[in-house]
Amino acid sequence: MDLVIAAAGEAVEVVAVEQGAPGQRTRVLLADLPAWVAAQPVSTRWVWADSAALYPTLLRAGVRVRRAVDLRLVRTLLRRADAVRHTDYARAVPSSWDAPPPGPDVAGHPDQGERLFDLTVHRFGIDECVVEHLAQQRCLAQTDDDGRLALLCHAESVGGLVAQELNSAGVPFSVEVHDAQLTELLGTRDSYGGRPAVMAQLCGEVQAALGAPRLNPDSPVDLVGALRRAGLDVSSTRQGELEQLDHPVIEPLLRYKKLSRLHTANGWAWSQAWVRDGRFRPDWVAGAVVTGRWASRGGGALQLPRQIRAAVRADPGWRLVVADAAQLEPRVLAAMSGDRRMAAAAAGADLYQALVDQGVVPSRQHAKIAMLGAMYGATTGEAGALMPQLQRAYPRAIDLVESAARAGERGERVRTWLGRTSPLPPSSWREAQDAAQRPGSGPGAEKRARQVARDWGRFTRNFVVQGTAAEWALCWMGHLRRLLDDEPMAGAHPELVYFLHDEVIVHAPAAVADAVADAVREAARAAGQLLFGTFPVEFPLSVAVVDSYDQAR
């Protein structure tokens, strides 16, 4: 049974939906909601506007739900999905359910306007939620895709639950260890908010080497000016450009810039803002990137630098089970394309070395360059030179990404394995193509049109692979979540605390840590089977049971 739920002042309203029709209506005070939800059958499927709105209230009371439909996440999928483009739901005019482009800056999509959806603009009443849920179910019933899009909608909704569970749990974090790491790397903290001791010393060395005693090395404009006055021909302060220069300032400047990034992104101010009660607490946003990858609102959870990972440590008597999927995207490409020779290369722990063993390329480094070039569109230079070898060895795999790239260049949409569909190109693409078609446009406009087309083709090339890898990861986490809830763990309650594209961390009592590691591996196997059936592709994991995150490497 589906229970549609929406906030209504100091209460929530609930409508039961069975066999596509609304039924009994119930009103529950917010104060009574956790106990009321906990009393419902575990098979109940909860339906709400978005998991971020109501689920945290339940989690704070220690109540978890097994299944849910996140109407916002599902709508985002269905409104764009190619498999239901013919339906009234997909063709309907935009409504308040269709959020405007917001939000935090998340990499992964060349069109700045279509990366994220908003979770906060509108609060929906119970009738709006019921109508939307029924419309989504009718839309899904009109697909003819062997249930793939329905599976994606389910996995995306489970991801919405997991994101809030991660937010609730937090990442175990030692402020004391973090402080010691910062002091060792940056020097003693300045009590007035200035540069720590080591950074202050390096700043002085940079100023002395450039003869600029008042220089602020954190200002790119001031730094470029000082470097030029010292006779250095620079256009930016990028590391790659600075490393090409021969001058006494370069060594202390590069050291300073590295420490400055750490101080700014993950220094003492960061821990004061994002660490509470012994937990690092970012705000995870499921499905935030157009390919289906996650983002975090603040805290930089997707970029925890190695210098501070020792501070991510288990509580006394607990362990961290850290797992990451080796070379996930190439393995996904092999499975999507049905390329059996590439799948055979994926049978071992190191797919790149397998390419060497198969005689495709001369070295592991060449294999990595070639494979990443194929998936991300770096088809010139060294990667381009290796492409013919990949094409001969794995024609089905390479044809898949090449076809996706050509579709993008033509302005067409592409879809992932389960049916997440790419957006249409941005207005800049259309404008460039139109300009090139005008009489007398000239070679400049034609060159611009080709470049814009190639750029979008690189996006669609990677969209199909990165998006399918995100689907695998959702299924991995969803199955792991079920195993951690269902498998007997000697009365303990392991908690999923971190997720990064192809990596998870589970915080587990030491007595069951090995059992949790087995569950993580089983979930990966099940995710591959759920998506790709019996096709012989493997998704091996690197799994470590450790006391702190840095020990997993």
Tab-separated table of N, CA and C in Angstrom, residues 126-214:
chain	number	residue	atom	x	y	z
A	126	ILE	N	-1.418	17.938	0.461
A	126	ILE	CA	-1.670	16.516	0.287
A	126	ILE	C	-2.375	16.226	-1.039
A	127	ASP	N	-3.326	17.067	-1.431
A	127	ASP	CA	-4.028	16.807	-2.686
A	127	ASP	C	-3.085	16.933	-3.881
A	128	GLU	N	-2.201	17.930	-3.838
A	128	GLU	CA	-1.223	18.073	-4.914
A	128	GLU	C	-0.319	16.839	-4.993
A	129	CYS	N	0.070	16.323	-3.837
A	129	CYS	CA	0.948	15.146	-3.821
A	129	CYS	C	0.233	13.908	-4.353
A	130	VAL	N	-1.024	13.739	-3.984
A	130	VAL	CA	-1.783	12.583	-4.476
A	130	VAL	C	-1.922	12.659	-5.989
A	131	VAL	N	-2.298	13.814	-6.494
A	131	VAL	CA	-2.466	13.983	-7.944
A	131	VAL	C	-1.158	13.704	-8.672
A	132	GLU	N	-0.054	14.239	-8.147
A	132	GLU	CA	1.245	14.037	-8.785
A	132	GLU	C	1.645	12.566	-8.755
A	133	HIS	N	1.431	11.900	-7.647
A	133	HIS	CA	1.795	10.488	-7.542
A	133	HIS	C	1.013	9.644	-8.543
A	134	LEU	N	-0.276	9.873	-8.629
A	134	LEU	CA	-1.086	9.095	-9.565
A	134	LEU	C	-0.674	9.378	-11.008
A	135	ALA	N	-0.349	10.633	-11.299
A	135	ALA	CA	0.091	10.975	-12.657
A	135	ALA	C	1.405	10.280	-12.997
A	136	GLN	N	2.309	10.213	-12.031
A	136	GLN	CA	3.581	9.529	-12.270
A	136	GLN	C	3.373	8.038	-12.502
A	137	GLN	N	2.482	7.439	-11.739
A	137	GLN	CA	2.228	6.011	-11.914
A	137	GLN	C	1.604	5.717	-13.281
A	138	ARG	N	0.695	6.578	-13.734
A	138	ARG	CA	0.112	6.404	-15.079
A	138	ARG	C	1.190	6.557	-16.148
A	139	CYS	N	2.071	7.503	-15.947
A	139	CYS	CA	3.158	7.722	-16.905
A	139	CYS	C	4.047	6.486	-16.998
A	140	LEU	N	4.454	5.935	-15.868
A	140	LEU	CA	5.314	4.759	-15.874
A	140	LEU	C	4.622	3.555	-16.490
A	141	ALA	N	3.312	3.483	-16.348
A	141	ALA	CA	2.578	2.359	-16.922
A	141	ALA	C	2.576	2.387	-18.449
A	142	GLN	N	2.956	3.518	-19.040
A	142	GLN	CA	2.959	3.651	-20.496
A	142	GLN	C	4.332	3.406	-21.115
A	143	THR	N	5.289	2.949	-20.326
A	143	THR	CA	6.619	2.652	-20.866
A	143	THR	C	6.651	1.247	-21.435
A	144	ASP	N	7.577	1.046	-22.338
A	144	ASP	CA	7.792	-0.282	-22.910
A	144	ASP	C	9.298	-0.529	-22.924
A	145	ASP	N	9.875	-0.602	-21.728
A	145	ASP	CA	11.336	-0.674	-21.614
A	145	ASP	C	11.777	-1.762	-20.638
A	146	ASP	N	10.964	-2.794	-20.485
A	146	ASP	CA	11.274	-3.898	-19.577
A	146	ASP	C	11.452	-3.446	-18.134
A	147	GLY	N	10.784	-2.375	-17.762
A	147	GLY	CA	10.801	-1.929	-16.377
A	147	GLY	C	12.032	-1.149	-15.970
A	148	ARG	N	12.876	-0.762	-16.927
A	148	ARG	CA	14.117	-0.078	-16.564
A	148	ARG	C	13.857	1.280	-15.916
A	149	LEU	N	12.979	2.072	-16.525
A	149	LEU	CA	12.735	3.405	-15.984
A	149	LEU	C	12.075	3.316	-14.608
A	150	ALA	N	11.200	2.367	-14.406
A	150	ALA	CA	10.590	2.171	-13.089
A	150	ALA	C	11.643	1.809	-12.058
A	151	LEU	N	12.594	0.952	-12.452
A	151	LEU	CA	13.691	0.612	-11.543
A	151	LEU	C	14.515	1.841	-11.211
A	152	LEU	N	14.784	2.683	-12.209
A	152	LEU	CA	15.553	3.898	-11.954
A	152	LEU	C	14.813	4.822	-10.994
A	153	CYS	N	13.503	4.976	-11.187
A	153	CYS	CA	12.726	5.824	-10.282
A	153	CYS	C	12.777	5.294	-8.855
A	154	HIS	N	12.688	3.971	-8.711
A	154	HIS	CA	12.783	3.372	-7.381
A	154	HIS	C	14.160	3.607	-6.781
A	155	ALA	N	15.220	3.355	-7.565
A	155	ALA	CA	16.577	3.531	-7.051
A	155	ALA	C	16.845	4.983	-6.686
A	156	GLU	N	16.336	5.905	-7.502
A	156	GLU	CA	16.545	7.331	-7.217
A	156	GLU	C	15.842	7.724	-5.918
A	157	SER	N	14.660	7.184	-5.689
A	157	SER	CA	13.945	7.481	-4.450
A	157	SER	C	14.651	6.885	-3.238
A	158	VAL	N	15.190	5.669	-3.390
A	158	VAL	CA	15.988	5.093	-2.305
A	158	VAL	C	17.209	5.973	-2.042
A	159	GLY	N	17.806	6.488	-3.113
A	159	GLY	CA	18.913	7.416	-2.926
A	159	GLY	C	18.519	8.637	-2.120
A	160	GLY	N	17.300	9.122	-2.338
A	160	GLY	CA	16.824	10.253	-1.539
A	160	GLY	C	16.756	9.918	-0.062
A	161	LEU	N	16.353	8.676	0.265
A	161	LEU	CA	16.352	8.238	1.661
A	161	LEU	C	17.772	8.139	2.201
A	162	VAL	N	18.658	7.527	1.413
A	162	VAL	CA	20.041	7.344	1.872
A	162	VAL	C	20.705	8.682	2.131
A	163	ALA	N	20.454	9.667	1.278
A	163	ALA	CA	21.065	10.983	1.476
A	163	ALA	C	20.687	11.563	2.827
A	164	GLN	N	19.411	11.455	3.186
A	164	GLN	CA	18.991	11.979	4.486
A	164	GLN	C	19.525	11.140	5.640
A	165	GLU	N	19.670	9.844	5.431
A	165	GLU	CA	20.264	8.997	6.470
A	165	GLU	C	21.732	9.327	6.675
A	166	LEU	N	22.442	9.639	5.590
A	166	LEU	CA	23.822	10.098	5.718
A	166	LEU	C	23.884	11.428	6.465
A	167	ASN	N	22.985	12.330	6.123
A	167	ASN	CA	22.952	13.615	6.825
A	167	ASN	C	22.698	13.424	8.314
A	168	SER	N	21.826	12.486	8.631
A	168	SER	CA	21.491	12.242	10.027
A	168	SER	C	22.652	11.609	10.785
A	169	ALA	N	23.317	10.642	10.135
A	169	ALA	CA	24.406	9.934	10.817
A	169	ALA	C	25.643	10.790	10.958
A	170	GLY	N	26.035	11.479	9.905
A	170	GLY	CA	27.290	12.215	9.914
A	170	GLY	C	28.492	11.292	9.809
A	171	VAL	N	29.620	11.853	9.460
A	171	VAL	CA	30.858	11.096	9.310
A	171	VAL	C	31.653	11.197	10.607
A	172	PRO	N	31.986	10.080	11.257
A	172	PRO	CA	32.769	10.156	12.501
A	172	PRO	C	34.050	10.956	12.286
A	173	PHE	N	34.276	11.942	13.133
A	173	PHE	CA	35.362	12.895	12.876
A	173	PHE	C	35.954	13.381	14.193
A	174	SER	N	37.288	13.344	14.268
A	174	SER	CA	37.991	13.795	15.470
A	174	SER	C	38.526	15.210	15.262
A	175	VAL	N	37.951	16.160	15.966
A	175	VAL	CA	38.436	17.536	15.888
A	175	VAL	C	39.858	17.623	16.416
A	176	GLU	N	40.183	16.822	17.413
A	176	GLU	CA	41.532	16.847	17.993
A	176	GLU	C	42.575	16.392	16.978
A	177	VAL	N	42.288	15.306	16.271
A	177	VAL	CA	43.230	14.833	15.245
A	177	VAL	C	43.336	15.857	14.126
A	178	HIS	N	42.212	16.420	13.740
A	178	HIS	CA	42.213	17.434	12.680
A	178	HIS	C	43.058	18.634	13.080
A	179	ASP	N	42.898	19.087	14.300
A	179	ASP	CA	43.691	20.226	14.784
A	179	ASP	C	45.184	19.899	14.760
A	180	ALA	N	45.543	18.681	15.189
A	180	ALA	CA	46.954	18.285	15.183
A	180	ALA	C	47.498	18.214	13.760
A	181	GLN	N	46.688	17.714	12.820
A	181	GLN	CA	47.124	17.655	11.423
A	181	GLN	C	47.357	19.054	10.863
A	182	LEU	N	46.417	19.945	11.125
A	182	LEU	CA	46.565	21.309	10.623
A	182	LEU	C	47.786	21.990	11.222
A	183	THR	N	47.997	21.798	12.523
A	183	THR	CA	49.142	22.433	13.175
A	183	THR	C	50.451	21.918	12.600
A	184	GLU	N	50.505	20.608	12.329
A	184	GLU	CA	51.725	20.032	11.750
A	184	GLU	C	51.984	20.560	10.348
A	185	LEU	N	50.934	20.713	9.549
A	185	LEU	CA	51.106	21.122	8.163
A	185	LEU	C	51.187	22.628	7.988
A	186	LEU	N	50.331	23.361	8.705
A	186	LEU	CA	50.204	24.801	8.494
A	186	LEU	C	50.968	25.631	9.511
A	187	GLY	N	51.317	25.016	10.640
A	187	GLY	CA	51.956	25.762	11.714
A	187	GLY	C	50.939	26.187	12.762
A	188	THR	N	51.439	26.795	13.801
A	188	THR	CA	50.570	27.220	14.904
A	188	THR	C	49.514	28.196	14.421
A	189	ARG	N	48.298	27.988	14.881
A	189	ARG	CA	47.187	28.844	14.481
A	189	ARG	C	47.346	30.241	15.059
A	190	ASP	N	47.094	31.237	14.228
A	190	ASP	CA	47.165	32.628	14.684
A	190	ASP	C	45.886	32.979	15.431
A	191	SER	N	46.030	33.447	16.643
A	191	SER	CA	44.847	33.706	17.483
A	191	SER	C	44.009	34.874	16.979
A	192	TYR	N	44.576	35.690	16.099
A	192	TYR	CA	43.835	36.845	15.578
A	192	TYR	C	43.274	36.590	14.174
A	193	GLY	N	43.377	35.367	13.709
A	193	GLY	CA	42.799	35.030	12.416
A	193	GLY	C	43.722	35.221	11.233
A	194	GLY	N	44.979	35.510	11.492
A	194	GLY	CA	45.931	35.671	10.403
A	194	GLY	C	46.449	34.325	9.918
A	195	ARG	N	47.504	34.388	9.111
A	195	ARG	CA	48.067	33.155	8.567
A	195	ARG	C	48.740	32.343	9.663
A	196	PRO	N	48.559	30.998	9.640
A	196	PRO	CA	49.316	30.144	10.566
A	196	PRO	C	50.814	30.286	10.307
A	197	ALA	N	51.621	29.794	11.261
A	197	ALA	CA	53.054	30.090	11.273
A	197	ALA	C	53.778	29.653	10.006
A	198	VAL	N	53.549	28.408	9.546
A	198	VAL	CA	54.265	27.931	8.356
A	198	VAL	C	53.843	28.732	7.133
A	199	MET	N	52.572	29.018	7.002
A	199	MET	CA	52.115	29.815	5.877
A	199	MET	C	52.673	31.231	5.939
A	200	ALA	N	52.734	31.799	7.134
A	200	ALA	CA	53.296	33.145	7.282
A	200	ALA	C	54.766	33.166	6.867
A	201	GLN	N	55.500	32.117	7.236
A	201	GLN	CA	56.913	32.047	6.849
A	201	GLN	C	57.053	31.953	5.336
A	202	LEU	N	56.252	31.090	4.709
A	202	LEU	CA	56.316	30.955	3.261
A	202	LEU	C	55.888	32.245	2.566
A	203	CYS	N	54.902	32.928	3.105
A	203	CYS	CA	54.477	34.205	2.550
A	203	CYS	C	55.640	35.186	2.545
A	204	GLY	N	56.388	35.216	3.648
A	204	GLY	CA	57.550	36.104	3.722
A	204	GLY	C	58.607	35.743	2.693
A	205	GLU	N	58.811	34.433	2.468
A	205	GLU	CA	59.790	33.999	1.469
A	205	GLU	C	59.355	34.425	0.063
A	206	VAL	N	58.072	34.305	-0.229
A	206	VAL	CA	57.559	34.711	-1.534
A	206	VAL	C	57.737	36.218	-1.710
A	207	GLN	N	57.384	36.993	-0.689
A	207	GLN	CA	57.525	38.437	-0.773
A	207	GLN	C	58.985	38.840	-0.980
A	208	ALA	N	59.882	38.176	-0.255
A	208	ALA	CA	61.305	38.511	-0.381
A	208	ALA	C	61.842	38.145	-1.760
A	209	ALA	N	61.462	36.993	-2.273
A	209	ALA	CA	61.960	36.552	-3.578
A	209	ALA	C	61.487	37.449	-4.703
A	210	LEU	N	60.327	38.067	-4.535
A	210	LEU	CA	59.794	38.951	-5.566
A	210	LEU	C	60.051	40.418	-5.272
A	211	GLY	N	60.688	40.706	-4.137
A	211	GLY	CA	60.920	42.101	-3.774
A	211	GLY	C	59.633	42.871	-3.593
A	212	ALA	N	58.623	42.200	-3.028
A	212	ALA	CA	57.302	42.810	-2.862
A	212	ALA	C	56.833	42.589	-1.433
A	213	PRO	N	57.330	43.407	-0.470
A	213	PRO	CA	57.053	43.147	0.953
A	213	PRO	C	55.590	43.243	1.340
A	214	ARG	N	54.741	43.873	0.523
A	214	ARG	CA	53.315	44.005	0.872
A	214	ARG	C	52.425	43.082	0.035
